[in-house]
mmCIF file of C-alpha atoms in Angstrom:
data_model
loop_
_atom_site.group_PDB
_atom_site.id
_atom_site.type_symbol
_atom_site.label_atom_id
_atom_site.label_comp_id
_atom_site.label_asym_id
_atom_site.label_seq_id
_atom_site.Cartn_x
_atom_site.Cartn_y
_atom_site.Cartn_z
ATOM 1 C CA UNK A 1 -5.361 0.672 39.550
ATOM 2 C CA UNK A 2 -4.567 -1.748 42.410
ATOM 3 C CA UNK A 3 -3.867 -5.734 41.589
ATOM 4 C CA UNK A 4 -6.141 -7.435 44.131
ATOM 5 C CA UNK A 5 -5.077 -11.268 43.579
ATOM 6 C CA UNK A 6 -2.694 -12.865 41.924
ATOM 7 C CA UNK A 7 -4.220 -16.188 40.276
ATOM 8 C CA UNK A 8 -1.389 -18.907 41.239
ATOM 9 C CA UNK A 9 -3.292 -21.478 39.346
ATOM 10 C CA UNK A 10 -3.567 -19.114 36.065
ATOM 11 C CA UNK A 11 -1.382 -20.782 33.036
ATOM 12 C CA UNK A 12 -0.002 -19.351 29.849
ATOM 13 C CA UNK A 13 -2.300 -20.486 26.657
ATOM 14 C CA UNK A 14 -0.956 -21.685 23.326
ATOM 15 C CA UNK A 15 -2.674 -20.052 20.228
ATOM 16 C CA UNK A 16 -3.427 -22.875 18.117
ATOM 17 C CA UNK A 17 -1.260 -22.535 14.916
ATOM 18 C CA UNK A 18 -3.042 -24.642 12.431
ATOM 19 C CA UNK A 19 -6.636 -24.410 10.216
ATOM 20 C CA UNK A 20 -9.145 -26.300 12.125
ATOM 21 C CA UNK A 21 -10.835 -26.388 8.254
ATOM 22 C CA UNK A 22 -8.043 -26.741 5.529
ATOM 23 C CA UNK A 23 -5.086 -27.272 7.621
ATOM 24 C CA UNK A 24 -3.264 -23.985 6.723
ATOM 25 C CA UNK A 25 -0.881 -22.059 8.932
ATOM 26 C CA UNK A 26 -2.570 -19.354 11.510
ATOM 27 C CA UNK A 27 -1.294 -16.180 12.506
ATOM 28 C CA UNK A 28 -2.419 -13.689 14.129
ATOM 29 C CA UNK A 29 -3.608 -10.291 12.759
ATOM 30 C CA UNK A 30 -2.340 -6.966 12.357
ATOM 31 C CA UNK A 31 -4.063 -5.703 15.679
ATOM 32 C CA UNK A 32 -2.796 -9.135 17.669
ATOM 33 C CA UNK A 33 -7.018 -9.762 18.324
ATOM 34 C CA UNK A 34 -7.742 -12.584 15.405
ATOM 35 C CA UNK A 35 -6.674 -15.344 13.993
ATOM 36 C CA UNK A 36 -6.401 -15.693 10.640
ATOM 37 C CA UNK A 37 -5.489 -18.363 8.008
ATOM 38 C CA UNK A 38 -2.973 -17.627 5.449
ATOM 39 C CA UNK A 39 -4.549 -20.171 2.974
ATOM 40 C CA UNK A 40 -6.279 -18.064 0.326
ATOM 41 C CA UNK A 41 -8.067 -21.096 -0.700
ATOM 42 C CA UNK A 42 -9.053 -21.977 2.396
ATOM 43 C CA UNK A 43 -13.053 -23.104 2.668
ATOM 44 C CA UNK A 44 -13.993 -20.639 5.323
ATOM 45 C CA UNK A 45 -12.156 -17.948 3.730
ATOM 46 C CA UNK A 46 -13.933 -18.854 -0.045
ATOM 47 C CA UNK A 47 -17.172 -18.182 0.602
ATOM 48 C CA UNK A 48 -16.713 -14.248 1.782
ATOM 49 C CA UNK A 49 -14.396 -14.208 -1.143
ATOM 50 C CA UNK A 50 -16.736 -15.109 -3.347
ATOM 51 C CA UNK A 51 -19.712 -13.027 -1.445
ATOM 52 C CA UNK A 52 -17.578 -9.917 -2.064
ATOM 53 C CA UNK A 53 -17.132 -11.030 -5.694
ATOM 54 C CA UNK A 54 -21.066 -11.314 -6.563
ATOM 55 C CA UNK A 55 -21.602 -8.169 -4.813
ATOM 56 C CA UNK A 56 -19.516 -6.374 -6.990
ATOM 57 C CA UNK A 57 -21.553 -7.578 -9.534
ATOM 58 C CA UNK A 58 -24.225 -6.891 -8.158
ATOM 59 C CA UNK A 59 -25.461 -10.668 -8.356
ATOM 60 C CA UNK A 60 -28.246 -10.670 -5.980
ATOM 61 C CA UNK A 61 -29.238 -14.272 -6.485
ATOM 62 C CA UNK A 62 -25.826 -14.925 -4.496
ATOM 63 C CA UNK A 63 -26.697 -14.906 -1.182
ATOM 64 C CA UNK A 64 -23.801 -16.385 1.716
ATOM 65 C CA UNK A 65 -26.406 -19.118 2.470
ATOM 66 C CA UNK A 66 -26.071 -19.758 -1.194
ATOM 67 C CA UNK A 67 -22.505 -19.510 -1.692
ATOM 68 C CA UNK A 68 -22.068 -21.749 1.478
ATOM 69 C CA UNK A 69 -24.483 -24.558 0.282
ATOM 70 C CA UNK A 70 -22.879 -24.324 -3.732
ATOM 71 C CA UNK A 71 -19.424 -24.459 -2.008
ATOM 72 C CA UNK A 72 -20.685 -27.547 0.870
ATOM 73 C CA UNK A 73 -22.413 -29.376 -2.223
ATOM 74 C CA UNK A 74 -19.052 -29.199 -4.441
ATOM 75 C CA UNK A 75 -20.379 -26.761 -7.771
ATOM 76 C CA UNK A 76 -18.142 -24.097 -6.137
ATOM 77 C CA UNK A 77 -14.322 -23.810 -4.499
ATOM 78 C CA UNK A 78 -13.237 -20.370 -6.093
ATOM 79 C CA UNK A 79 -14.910 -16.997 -7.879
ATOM 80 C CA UNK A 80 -13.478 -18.609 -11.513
ATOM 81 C CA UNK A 81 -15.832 -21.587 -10.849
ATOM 82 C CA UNK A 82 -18.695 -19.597 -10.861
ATOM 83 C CA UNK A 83 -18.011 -19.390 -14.524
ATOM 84 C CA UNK A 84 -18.116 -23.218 -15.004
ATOM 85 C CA UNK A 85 -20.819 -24.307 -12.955
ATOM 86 C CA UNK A 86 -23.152 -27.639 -13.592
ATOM 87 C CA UNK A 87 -26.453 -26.424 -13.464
ATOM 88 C CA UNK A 88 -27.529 -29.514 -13.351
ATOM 89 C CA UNK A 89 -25.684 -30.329 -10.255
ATOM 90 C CA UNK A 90 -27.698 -26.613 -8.772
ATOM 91 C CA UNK A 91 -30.633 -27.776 -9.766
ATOM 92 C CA UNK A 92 -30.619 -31.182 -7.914
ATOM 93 C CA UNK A 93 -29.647 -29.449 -4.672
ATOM 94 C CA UNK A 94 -32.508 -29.017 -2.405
ATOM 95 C CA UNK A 95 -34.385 -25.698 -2.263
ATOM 96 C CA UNK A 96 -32.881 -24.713 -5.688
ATOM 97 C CA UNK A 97 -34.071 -26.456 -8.698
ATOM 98 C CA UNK A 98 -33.255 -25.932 -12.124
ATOM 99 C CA UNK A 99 -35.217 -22.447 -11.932
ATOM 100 C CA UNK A 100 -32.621 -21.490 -9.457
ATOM 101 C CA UNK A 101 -29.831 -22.404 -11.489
ATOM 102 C CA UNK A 102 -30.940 -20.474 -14.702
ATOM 103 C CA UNK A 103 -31.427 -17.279 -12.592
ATOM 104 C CA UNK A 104 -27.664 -17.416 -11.046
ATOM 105 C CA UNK A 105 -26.360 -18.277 -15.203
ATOM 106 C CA UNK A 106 -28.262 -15.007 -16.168
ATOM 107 C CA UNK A 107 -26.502 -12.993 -13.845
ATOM 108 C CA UNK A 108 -23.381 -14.183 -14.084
ATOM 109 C CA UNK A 109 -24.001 -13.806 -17.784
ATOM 110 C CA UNK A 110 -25.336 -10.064 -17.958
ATOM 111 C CA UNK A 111 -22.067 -8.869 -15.755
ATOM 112 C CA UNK A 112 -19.466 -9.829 -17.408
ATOM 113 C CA UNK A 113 -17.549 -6.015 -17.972
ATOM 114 C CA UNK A 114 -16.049 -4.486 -15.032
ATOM 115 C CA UNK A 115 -12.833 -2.184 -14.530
ATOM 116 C CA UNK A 116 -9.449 -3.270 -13.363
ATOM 117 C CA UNK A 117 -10.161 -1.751 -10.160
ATOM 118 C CA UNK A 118 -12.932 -3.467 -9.498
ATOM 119 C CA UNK A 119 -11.768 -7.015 -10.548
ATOM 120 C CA UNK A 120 -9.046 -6.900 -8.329
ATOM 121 C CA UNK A 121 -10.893 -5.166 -5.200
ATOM 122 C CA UNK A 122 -13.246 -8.041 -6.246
ATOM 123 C CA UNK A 123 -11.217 -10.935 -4.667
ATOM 124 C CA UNK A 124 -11.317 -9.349 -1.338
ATOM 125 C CA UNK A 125 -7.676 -9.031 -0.492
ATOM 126 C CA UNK A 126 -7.230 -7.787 3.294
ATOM 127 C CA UNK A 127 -7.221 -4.343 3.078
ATOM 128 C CA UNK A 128 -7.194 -3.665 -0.667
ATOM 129 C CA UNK A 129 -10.751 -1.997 -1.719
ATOM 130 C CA UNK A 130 -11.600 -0.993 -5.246
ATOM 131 C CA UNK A 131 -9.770 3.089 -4.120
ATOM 132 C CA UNK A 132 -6.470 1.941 -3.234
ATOM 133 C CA UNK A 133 -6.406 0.450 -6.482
ATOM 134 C CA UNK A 134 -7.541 3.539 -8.402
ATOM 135 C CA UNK A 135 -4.865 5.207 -6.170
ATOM 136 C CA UNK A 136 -2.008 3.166 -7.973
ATOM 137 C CA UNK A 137 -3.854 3.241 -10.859
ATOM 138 C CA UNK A 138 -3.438 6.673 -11.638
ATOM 139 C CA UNK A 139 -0.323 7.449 -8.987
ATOM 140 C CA UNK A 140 1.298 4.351 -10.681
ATOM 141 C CA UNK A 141 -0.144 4.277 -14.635
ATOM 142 C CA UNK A 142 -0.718 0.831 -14.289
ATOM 143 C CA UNK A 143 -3.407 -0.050 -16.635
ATOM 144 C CA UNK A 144 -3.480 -3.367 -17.091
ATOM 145 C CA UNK A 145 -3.779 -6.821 -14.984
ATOM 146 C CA UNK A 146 0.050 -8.068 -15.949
ATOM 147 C CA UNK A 147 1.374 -4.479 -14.708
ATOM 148 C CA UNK A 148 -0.038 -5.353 -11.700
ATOM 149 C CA UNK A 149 1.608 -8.954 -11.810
ATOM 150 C CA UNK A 150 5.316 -6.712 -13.078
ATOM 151 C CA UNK A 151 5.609 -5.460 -9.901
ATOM 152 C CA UNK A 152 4.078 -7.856 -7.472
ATOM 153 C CA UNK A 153 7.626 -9.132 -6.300
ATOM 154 C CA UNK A 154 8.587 -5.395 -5.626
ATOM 155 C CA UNK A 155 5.583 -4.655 -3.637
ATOM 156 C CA UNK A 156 6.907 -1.079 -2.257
ATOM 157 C CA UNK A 157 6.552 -0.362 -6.135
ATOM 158 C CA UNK A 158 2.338 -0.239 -4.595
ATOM 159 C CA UNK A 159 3.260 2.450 -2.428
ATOM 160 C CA UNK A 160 1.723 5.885 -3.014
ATOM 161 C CA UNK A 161 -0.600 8.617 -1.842
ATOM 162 C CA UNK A 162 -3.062 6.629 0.465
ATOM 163 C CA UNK A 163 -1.498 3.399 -0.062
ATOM 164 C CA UNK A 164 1.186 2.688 2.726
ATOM 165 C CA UNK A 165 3.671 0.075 2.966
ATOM 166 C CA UNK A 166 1.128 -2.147 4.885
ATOM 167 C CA UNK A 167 -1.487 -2.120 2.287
ATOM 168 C CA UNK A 168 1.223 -2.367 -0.399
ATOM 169 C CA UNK A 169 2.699 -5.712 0.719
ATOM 170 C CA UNK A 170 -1.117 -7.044 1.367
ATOM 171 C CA UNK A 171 -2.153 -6.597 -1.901
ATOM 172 C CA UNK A 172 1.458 -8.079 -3.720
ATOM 173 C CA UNK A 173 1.289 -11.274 -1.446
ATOM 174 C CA UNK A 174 -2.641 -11.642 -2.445
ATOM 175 C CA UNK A 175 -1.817 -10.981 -5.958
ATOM 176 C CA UNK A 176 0.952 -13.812 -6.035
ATOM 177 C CA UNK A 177 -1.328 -16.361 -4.043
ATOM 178 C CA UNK A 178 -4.481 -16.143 -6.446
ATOM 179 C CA UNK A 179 -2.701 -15.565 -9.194
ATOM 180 C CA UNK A 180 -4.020 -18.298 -11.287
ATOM 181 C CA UNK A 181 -7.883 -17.903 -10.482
ATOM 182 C CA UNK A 182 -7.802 -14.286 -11.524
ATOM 183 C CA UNK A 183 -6.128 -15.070 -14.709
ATOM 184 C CA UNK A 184 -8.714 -17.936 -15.181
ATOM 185 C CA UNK A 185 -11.331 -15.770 -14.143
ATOM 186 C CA UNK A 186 -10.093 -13.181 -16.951
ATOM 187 C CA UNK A 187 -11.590 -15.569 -19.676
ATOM 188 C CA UNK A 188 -14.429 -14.826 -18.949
ATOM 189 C CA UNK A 189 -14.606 -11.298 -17.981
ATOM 190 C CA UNK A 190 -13.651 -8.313 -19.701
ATOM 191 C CA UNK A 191 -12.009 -5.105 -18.286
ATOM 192 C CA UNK A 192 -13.641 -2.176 -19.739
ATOM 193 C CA UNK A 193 -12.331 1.673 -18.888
ATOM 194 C CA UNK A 194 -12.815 3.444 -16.319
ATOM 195 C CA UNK A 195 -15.975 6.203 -16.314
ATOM 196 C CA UNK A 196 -13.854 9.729 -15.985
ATOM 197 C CA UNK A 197 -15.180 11.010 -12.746
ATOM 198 C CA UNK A 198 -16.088 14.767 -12.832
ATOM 199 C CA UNK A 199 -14.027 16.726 -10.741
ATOM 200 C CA UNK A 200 -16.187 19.529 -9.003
ATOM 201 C CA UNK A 201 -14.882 22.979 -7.814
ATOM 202 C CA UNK A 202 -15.831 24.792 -5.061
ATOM 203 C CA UNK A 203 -18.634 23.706 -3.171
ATOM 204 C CA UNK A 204 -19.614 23.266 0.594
ATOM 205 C CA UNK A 205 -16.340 21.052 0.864
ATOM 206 C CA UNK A 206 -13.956 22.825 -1.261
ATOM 207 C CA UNK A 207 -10.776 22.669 0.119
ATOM 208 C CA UNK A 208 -11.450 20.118 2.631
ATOM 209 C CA UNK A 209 -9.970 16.885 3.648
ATOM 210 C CA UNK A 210 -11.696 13.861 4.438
ATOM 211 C CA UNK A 211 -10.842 10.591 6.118
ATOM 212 C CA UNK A 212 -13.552 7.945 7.343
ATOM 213 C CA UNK A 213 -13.023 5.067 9.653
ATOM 214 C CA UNK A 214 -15.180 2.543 11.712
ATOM 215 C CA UNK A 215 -18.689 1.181 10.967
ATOM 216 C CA UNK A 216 -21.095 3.925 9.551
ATOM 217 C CA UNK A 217 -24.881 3.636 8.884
ATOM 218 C CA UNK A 218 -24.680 4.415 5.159
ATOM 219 C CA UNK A 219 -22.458 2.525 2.781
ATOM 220 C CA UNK A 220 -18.794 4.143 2.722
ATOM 221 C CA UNK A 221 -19.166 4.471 -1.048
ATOM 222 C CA UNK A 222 -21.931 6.850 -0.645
ATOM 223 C CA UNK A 223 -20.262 9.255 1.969
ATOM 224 C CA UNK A 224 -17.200 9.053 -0.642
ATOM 225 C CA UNK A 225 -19.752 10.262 -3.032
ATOM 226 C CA UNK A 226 -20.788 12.695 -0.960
ATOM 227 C CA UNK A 227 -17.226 14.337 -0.625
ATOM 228 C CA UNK A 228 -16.351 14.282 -3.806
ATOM 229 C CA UNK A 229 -19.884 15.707 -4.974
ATOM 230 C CA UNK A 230 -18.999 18.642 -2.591
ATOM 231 C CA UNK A 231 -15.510 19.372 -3.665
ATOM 232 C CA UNK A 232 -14.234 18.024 -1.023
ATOM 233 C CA UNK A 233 -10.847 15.122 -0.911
ATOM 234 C CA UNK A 234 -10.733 11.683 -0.097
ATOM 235 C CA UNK A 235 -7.665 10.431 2.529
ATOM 236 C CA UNK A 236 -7.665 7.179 2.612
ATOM 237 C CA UNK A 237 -5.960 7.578 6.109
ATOM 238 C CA UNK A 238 -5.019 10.072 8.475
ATOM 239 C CA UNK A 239 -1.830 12.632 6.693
ATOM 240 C CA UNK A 240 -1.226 15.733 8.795
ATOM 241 C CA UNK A 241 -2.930 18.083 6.402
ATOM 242 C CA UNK A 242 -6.014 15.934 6.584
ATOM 243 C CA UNK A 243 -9.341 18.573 7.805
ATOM 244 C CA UNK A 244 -11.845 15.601 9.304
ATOM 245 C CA UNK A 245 -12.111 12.236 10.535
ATOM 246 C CA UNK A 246 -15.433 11.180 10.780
ATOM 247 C CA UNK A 247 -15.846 8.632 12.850
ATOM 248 C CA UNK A 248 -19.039 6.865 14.501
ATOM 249 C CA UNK A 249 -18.336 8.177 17.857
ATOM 250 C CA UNK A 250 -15.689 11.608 18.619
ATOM 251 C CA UNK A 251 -15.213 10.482 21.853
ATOM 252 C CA UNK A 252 -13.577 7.225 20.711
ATOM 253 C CA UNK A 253 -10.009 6.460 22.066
ATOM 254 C CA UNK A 254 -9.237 4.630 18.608
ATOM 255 C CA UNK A 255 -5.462 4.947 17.348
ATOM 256 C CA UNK A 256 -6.821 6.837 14.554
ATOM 257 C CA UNK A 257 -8.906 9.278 16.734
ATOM 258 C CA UNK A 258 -6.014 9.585 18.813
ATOM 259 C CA UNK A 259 -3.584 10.491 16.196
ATOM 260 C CA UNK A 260 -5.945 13.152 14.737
ATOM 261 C CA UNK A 261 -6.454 14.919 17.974
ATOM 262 C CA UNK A 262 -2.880 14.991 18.218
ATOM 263 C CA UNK A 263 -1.751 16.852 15.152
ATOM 264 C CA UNK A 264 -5.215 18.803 15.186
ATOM 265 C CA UNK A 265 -7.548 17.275 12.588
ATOM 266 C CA UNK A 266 -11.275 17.618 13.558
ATOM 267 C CA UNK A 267 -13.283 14.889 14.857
ATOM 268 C CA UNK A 268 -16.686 14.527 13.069
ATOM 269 C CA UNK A 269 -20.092 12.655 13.413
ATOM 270 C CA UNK A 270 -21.243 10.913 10.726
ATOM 271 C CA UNK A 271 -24.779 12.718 11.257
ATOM 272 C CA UNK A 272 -22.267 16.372 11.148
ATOM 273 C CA UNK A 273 -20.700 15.360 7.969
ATOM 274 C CA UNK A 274 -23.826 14.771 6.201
ATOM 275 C CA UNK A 275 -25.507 18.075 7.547
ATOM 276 C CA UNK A 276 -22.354 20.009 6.691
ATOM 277 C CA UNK A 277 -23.202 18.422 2.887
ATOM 278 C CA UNK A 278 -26.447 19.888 2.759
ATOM 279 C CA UNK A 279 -28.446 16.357 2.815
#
């Protein structure tokens, strides 16, 4: 590669530092390409908080549009105020009516049990889905919400198998900062036990190892399920014992397709994986 020109008129640019919505500080993510606000609160951040929240419920009357315009027309500012809303506030809001309002009670009403894995992976903290949190779960024996809270100014206490020190400080500083909407949202939500999962022998992926990364055309859930249905093992990221990566593309020049060429892991299609399952 040859430089051609130098640009004497080019300038250095200053990242802007503050919210252009709440105000908060900006800073730029792990991977230096976004900027993100540290506000948890923060009005743009809300509404895909509280999008991930209803789709854990499985609330389908919660639509972004929907969570935008409850959130722009004040009925909304965190996932505990779902709980509290003025339905007759929804129903004066144009395009929604009282009819509207009733329907999004009844579902929040009718989901109301959900494990501690799930409530927490629920509030959308960078990084921290509903399996790291069954990883600490059962690497940790944490089994209730306030265990969590114990050990949330020692977050290395987090750290375990798939849950690096990254991850572990992530979730601790997103546990201190809402804090006080999950305990509100607690009141109205009870945390029922786990469903054992069945561990399966053998099968097509017995003995195998299995880490995923990058966008995929089927839910990740359902190519977990797919592992473990097989007998296969879930790494949450790359370890040097891990068998696959499956990845969208196994030419990709990724870090993480890099690193698993390097100590030897294989590099798998998304279309292989599922054919190697039988599906």
């Amino acid at each position: 590669m040859n430089i051609i020109q130098t640009l004497a008129t080019s300038h250095k640019w200053n990242l802007p530092t503050v919210c252009p919505v709440c105000g908060g500080e900006l800073r730029l993510s792990d991977n230096h390409c976004q900027l993100k606000c540290v506000n948890e609160y923060c009005k743009s951040k809300m509404s895909g908080r509280i999008g991930k929240w209803t789709s854990t419920i499985e609330a389908k009357e919660f639509g972004l549009k929907t969570i935008e315009t409850l959130i722009d027309n004040g009925v909304i500012d965190s996932i505990s105020s779902l709980y509290t809303m003025d339905l007759d506030k929804i129903a004066s809001i144009d395009r929604m009516g009282k009819r509207s309002a009733a329907k999004m009670k009844k579902e929040l009403d009718s989901h109301k049990e959900m494990t501690l894995a799930q409530f927490i992976a629920g509030y959308n903290i960078e990084g921290v889905g509903e399996r790291v949190i069954e990883n600490i779960i059962n690497s940790k024996k944490y089994k209730t919400f306030n265990d969590f809270f114990a050990y949330a100014e020692s977050p290395l206490r987090f750290v375990c198998d798939g849950v690096g020190d990254t991850i572990s400080n992530k979730l601790a500083q997103g546990l201190e900062a809402l804090r006080e909407d999950m305990e509100k949202t607690l009141t109205f939500i009870t945390i029922k036990n786990p469903v054992p999962k069945k561990v399966v022998t053998g099968g097509v992926l017995g003995g195998k190892s299995f880490c995923f990364t990058g966008a995929a055309s089927r839910p990740r859930k359902e190519l977990w399920a797919l592992v473990e249905k097989n007998g296969g093992v879930i790494h949450e990221s790359i370890k040097k014992d891990t068998d696959y990566l499956v990845l969208a593309d196994v030419n990709s020049t990724s870090s993480k397709a890099v690193k698993a060429r390097k100590q030897g892991t294989n590099l798998l299609s998304e279309d292989d994986f599922v054919k190697m399952c039988g599906v």
